[in-house]
Amino acid sequence: MYVYFWMNLGQLAFGLLAWAVPILSLLRRSGGLLSCSVSLASCTLSLCLVVCYLAHLADIGDVSAFLDTANAFRLCAGILTVGTFLLNTLALALQARRFGGGVHG
């Protein structure tokens, strides 16, 4: 039971990391492909944990919990994905502009 508590915390932590990395990259005016890769990997891990949790709810037959959380997870997954891609695109574009067109790792 406690494993799924930690899984939910992991979803949140990886989702926040997915946004924190490009924001820090923008504020520090550094980063590049490595920070973009870390951010996208964090977003992916967060979404994988969501899928694992929903699969757990299906496995134990908790249909009411599944139905209660599925729409919220879908909305949050969309926001996380779009936000992560926008922040990384902005960070890479600003870095490319600073360095004259090329993205440096």
Coordinates of N, CA and C in Angstrom, one line a residue:
M1 N 0.8 -1.2 0.0 CA 0.0 0.0 0.0 C 0.9 1.3 0.0
Y2 N 1.9 1.2 0.8 CA 2.8 2.4 0.8 C 3.6 2.7 -0.4
V3 N 3.7 1.6 -1.2 CA 4.4 1.8 -2.5 C 3.7 2.8 -3.4
Y4 N 2.4 2.7 -3.4 CA 1.6 3.6 -4.3 C 1.6 5.0 -3.7
F5 N 1.7 5.2 -2.4 CA 1.9 6.5 -1.9 C 3.2 7.1 -2.4
W6 N 4.2 6.4 -2.4 CA 5.5 6.9 -2.9 C 5.4 7.1 -4.4
M7 N 4.7 6.3 -5.1 CA 4.5 6.4 -6.6 C 3.8 7.7 -6.9
N8 N 2.8 8.1 -6.1 CA 2.1 9.4 -6.3 C 3.1 10.5 -6.0
L9 N 3.9 10.4 -5.0 CA 4.9 11.5 -4.7 C 5.9 11.6 -5.8
G10 N 6.3 10.4 -6.4 CA 7.2 10.4 -7.5 C 6.6 11.1 -8.7
Q11 N 5.3 10.9 -9.0 CA 4.7 11.6 -10.1 C 4.8 13.1 -9.9
L12 N 4.5 13.6 -8.8 CA 4.6 15.0 -8.5 C 6.0 15.5 -8.6
A13 N 7.0 14.8 -8.0 CA 8.4 15.2 -8.0 C 9.0 15.2 -9.4
F14 N 8.7 14.2 -10.2 CA 9.2 14.2 -11.6 C 8.5 15.3 -12.4
G15 N 7.3 15.5 -12.2 CA 6.6 16.6 -12.9 C 7.1 17.9 -12.6
L16 N 7.4 18.2 -11.3 CA 8.0 19.5 -10.9 C 9.4 19.6 -11.5
L17 N 10.1 18.5 -11.5 CA 11.5 18.6 -12.0 C 11.5 18.8 -13.5
A18 N 10.5 18.3 -14.2 CA 10.3 18.5 -15.7 C 10.2 20.0 -16.0
W19 N 9.6 20.8 -15.1 CA 9.4 22.2 -15.3 C 10.5 23.0 -14.7
A20 N 11.1 22.5 -13.6 CA 12.1 23.3 -12.9 C 13.4 23.4 -13.7
V21 N 13.8 22.3 -14.4 CA 15.0 22.3 -15.1 C 15.0 23.3 -16.2
P22 N 14.0 23.4 -17.1 CA 14.1 24.5 -18.1 C 14.0 25.9 -17.5
I23 N 13.2 26.0 -16.4 CA 13.1 27.4 -15.8 C 14.4 27.8 -15.2
L24 N 15.1 26.9 -14.6 CA 16.5 27.2 -14.1 C 17.4 27.5 -15.2
S25 N 17.3 26.7 -16.3 CA 18.1 27.0 -17.5 C 17.9 28.4 -18.1
L26 N 16.6 28.8 -18.0 CA 16.3 30.2 -18.5 C 16.9 31.2 -17.6
L27 N 16.8 31.0 -16.2 CA 17.2 32.0 -15.3 C 18.8 32.0 -15.2
R28 N 19.4 30.9 -15.4 CA 20.9 30.9 -15.3 C 21.5 31.2 -16.6
R29 N 20.7 31.2 -17.7 CA 21.2 31.4 -19.0 C 22.3 30.4 -19.4
S30 N 22.0 29.2 -19.0 CA 22.9 28.1 -19.4 C 22.0 26.8 -19.5
G31 N 22.6 25.7 -19.9 CA 21.9 24.5 -20.0 C 22.1 24.0 -21.4
G32 N 21.1 23.8 -22.2 CA 21.2 23.2 -23.5 C 20.6 21.9 -23.7
L33 N 21.2 21.1 -24.5 CA 20.5 19.8 -24.8 C 20.5 18.9 -23.6
L34 N 21.5 19.0 -22.7 CA 21.5 18.1 -21.5 C 20.3 18.5 -20.6
S35 N 20.1 19.7 -20.3 CA 19.0 20.1 -19.5 C 17.6 19.8 -20.1
C36 N 17.6 19.9 -21.4 CA 16.3 19.6 -22.2 C 16.1 18.1 -22.0
S37 N 17.1 17.3 -22.2 CA 17.0 15.8 -22.1 C 16.5 15.4 -20.7
V38 N 17.1 16.0 -19.6 CA 16.7 15.7 -18.3 C 15.3 16.1 -18.0
S39 N 14.9 17.2 -18.6 CA 13.5 17.7 -18.4 C 12.5 16.7 -19.1
L40 N 12.8 16.3 -20.3 CA 11.9 15.4 -21.0 C 11.9 14.1 -20.4
A41 N 13.0 13.6 -19.9 CA 13.0 12.3 -19.2 C 12.2 12.3 -17.9
S42 N 12.3 13.4 -17.2 CA 11.5 13.6 -16.0 C 10.0 13.6 -16.3
C43 N 9.6 14.3 -17.4 CA 8.2 14.3 -17.8 C 7.8 12.9 -18.1
T44 N 8.6 12.1 -18.9 CA 8.3 10.8 -19.3 C 8.1 9.9 -18.0
L45 N 9.0 10.0 -17.1 CA 8.9 9.2 -15.9 C 7.7 9.5 -15.1
S46 N 7.3 10.7 -15.0 CA 6.1 11.1 -14.3 C 4.9 10.5 -14.9
L47 N 4.8 10.6 -16.2 CA 3.7 10.0 -16.9 C 3.6 8.5 -16.9
C48 N 4.8 7.8 -16.8 CA 4.9 6.4 -16.7 C 4.4 6.0 -15.3
L49 N 4.7 6.8 -14.3 CA 4.2 6.4 -12.9 C 2.7 6.6 -12.9
V50 N 2.1 7.5 -13.6 CA 0.7 7.7 -13.7 C 0.0 6.5 -14.3
V51 N 0.6 6.0 -15.4 CA 0.1 4.8 -16.0 C 0.2 3.6 -15.1
C52 N 1.3 3.5 -14.4 CA 1.4 2.3 -13.5 C 0.4 2.4 -12.3
Y53 N 0.1 3.6 -11.8 CA -0.9 3.7 -10.8 C -2.3 3.4 -11.3
L54 N -2.6 3.9 -12.5 CA -3.9 3.5 -13.1 C -4.1 2.0 -13.3
A55 N -2.9 1.4 -13.7 CA -3.0 0.0 -13.9 C -3.2 -0.8 -12.6
H56 N -2.6 -0.2 -11.5 CA -2.8 -0.8 -10.2 C -4.3 -0.7 -9.8
L57 N -4.9 0.4 -10.0 CA -6.3 0.6 -9.7 C -7.2 -0.4 -10.5
A58 N -6.8 -0.6 -11.8 CA -7.5 -1.6 -12.6 C -7.3 -3.0 -12.1
D59 N -6.1 -3.3 -11.6 CA -5.7 -4.7 -11.2 C -6.5 -5.0 -9.9
I60 N -6.7 -4.1 -9.0 CA -7.4 -4.4 -7.8 C -8.9 -4.2 -7.9
G61 N -9.3 -3.8 -9.1 CA -10.7 -3.6 -9.3 C -11.4 -2.5 -8.7
D62 N -10.6 -1.4 -8.3 CA -11.2 -0.2 -7.7 C -11.7 0.7 -8.8
V63 N -12.8 0.4 -9.3 CA -13.4 1.1 -10.5 C -13.8 2.5 -10.1
S64 N -14.3 2.7 -8.9 CA -14.7 4.1 -8.5 C -13.4 5.0 -8.4
A65 N -12.3 4.5 -7.8 CA -11.1 5.3 -7.7 C -10.6 5.6 -9.1
F66 N -10.6 4.6 -10.0 CA -10.2 4.7 -11.4 C -10.9 5.8 -12.1
L67 N -12.3 5.8 -12.0 CA -13.1 6.7 -12.6 C -13.0 8.1 -12.0
D68 N -12.7 8.2 -10.7 CA -12.5 9.5 -10.1 C -11.2 10.2 -10.5
T69 N -10.2 9.4 -10.7 CA -8.9 10.0 -11.0 C -8.5 10.1 -12.5
A70 N -9.1 9.3 -13.3 CA -8.7 9.2 -14.7 C -8.8 10.5 -15.4
N71 N -9.9 11.3 -15.3 CA -10.0 12.6 -15.9 C -9.0 13.6 -15.4
A72 N -8.8 13.6 -14.1 CA -7.8 14.5 -13.5 C -6.4 14.2 -14.0
F73 N -6.1 12.9 -14.1 CA -4.8 12.5 -14.6 C -4.6 12.9 -16.1
R74 N -5.7 12.8 -16.9 CA -5.6 13.1 -18.3 C -5.4 14.6 -18.4
L75 N -6.1 15.4 -17.7 CA -5.9 16.9 -17.7 C -4.5 17.2 -17.3
C76 N -4.0 16.7 -16.2 CA -2.7 17.0 -15.7 C -1.6 16.5 -16.6
A77 N -1.8 15.4 -17.3 CA -0.8 14.9 -18.2 C -0.7 15.8 -19.4
G78 N -1.8 16.3 -19.9 CA -1.8 17.2 -21.0 C -1.1 18.5 -20.7
I79 N -1.4 19.1 -19.5 CA -0.7 20.3 -19.0 C 0.8 20.1 -18.9
L80 N 1.1 19.0 -18.2 CA 2.5 18.7 -18.0 C 3.3 18.5 -19.3
T81 N 2.7 17.8 -20.3 CA 3.4 17.6 -21.6 C 3.5 18.9 -22.4
V82 N 2.4 19.7 -22.5 CA 2.5 20.9 -23.2 C 3.4 21.9 -22.5
G83 N 3.3 22.0 -21.2 CA 4.2 23.0 -20.5 C 5.6 22.6 -20.6
T84 N 6.0 21.3 -20.5 CA 7.4 20.9 -20.6 C 7.9 21.2 -22.0
F85 N 7.2 20.9 -23.0 CA 7.7 21.2 -24.4 C 7.8 22.7 -24.6
L86 N 6.9 23.5 -24.2 CA 7.0 24.9 -24.3 C 8.2 25.5 -23.6
L87 N 8.4 25.1 -22.4 CA 9.5 25.6 -21.6 C 10.8 25.2 -22.2
N88 N 10.9 23.9 -22.6 CA 12.2 23.5 -23.3 C 12.4 24.2 -24.6
T89 N 11.4 24.4 -25.4 CA 11.5 25.1 -26.6 C 12.0 26.5 -26.4
L90 N 11.4 27.2 -25.4 CA 11.8 28.5 -25.1 C 13.3 28.6 -24.6
A91 N 13.7 27.6 -23.8 CA 15.0 27.6 -23.3 C 16.0 27.4 -24.4
L92 N 15.7 26.4 -25.3 CA 16.6 26.1 -26.4 C 16.7 27.3 -27.4
A93 N 15.5 27.9 -27.6 CA 15.5 29.0 -28.6 C 16.3 30.2 -28.1
L94 N 16.2 30.5 -26.8 CA 16.9 31.6 -26.2 C 18.4 31.3 -26.2
Q95 N 18.8 30.1 -25.9 CA 20.2 29.7 -25.9 C 20.8 29.8 -27.4
A96 N 20.0 29.3 -28.3 CA 20.4 29.4 -29.7 C 20.6 30.8 -30.2
R97 N 19.7 31.7 -29.7 CA 19.8 33.1 -30.0 C 21.1 33.7 -29.4
R98 N 21.4 33.3 -28.2 CA 22.6 33.9 -27.5 C 23.8 33.5 -28.1
F99 N 23.9 32.2 -28.6 CA 25.1 31.7 -29.2 C 25.2 31.8 -30.7
G100 N 24.3 32.5 -31.3 CA 24.3 32.8 -32.7 C 23.8 31.7 -33.6
G101 N 22.8 31.0 -33.1 CA 22.1 30.1 -34.0 C 22.3 28.6 -33.7
G102 N 23.4 28.2 -33.1 CA 23.6 26.8 -32.8 C 23.3 26.5 -31.3
V103 N 22.9 25.3 -31.1 CA 22.6 24.9 -29.7 C 23.8 24.1 -29.3
H104 N 24.4 24.5 -28.2 CA 25.6 23.9 -27.6 C 25.3 23.2 -26.4
G105 N 25.7 21.9 -26.2 CA 25.4 21.0 -25.1 C 26.0 21.6 -23.9

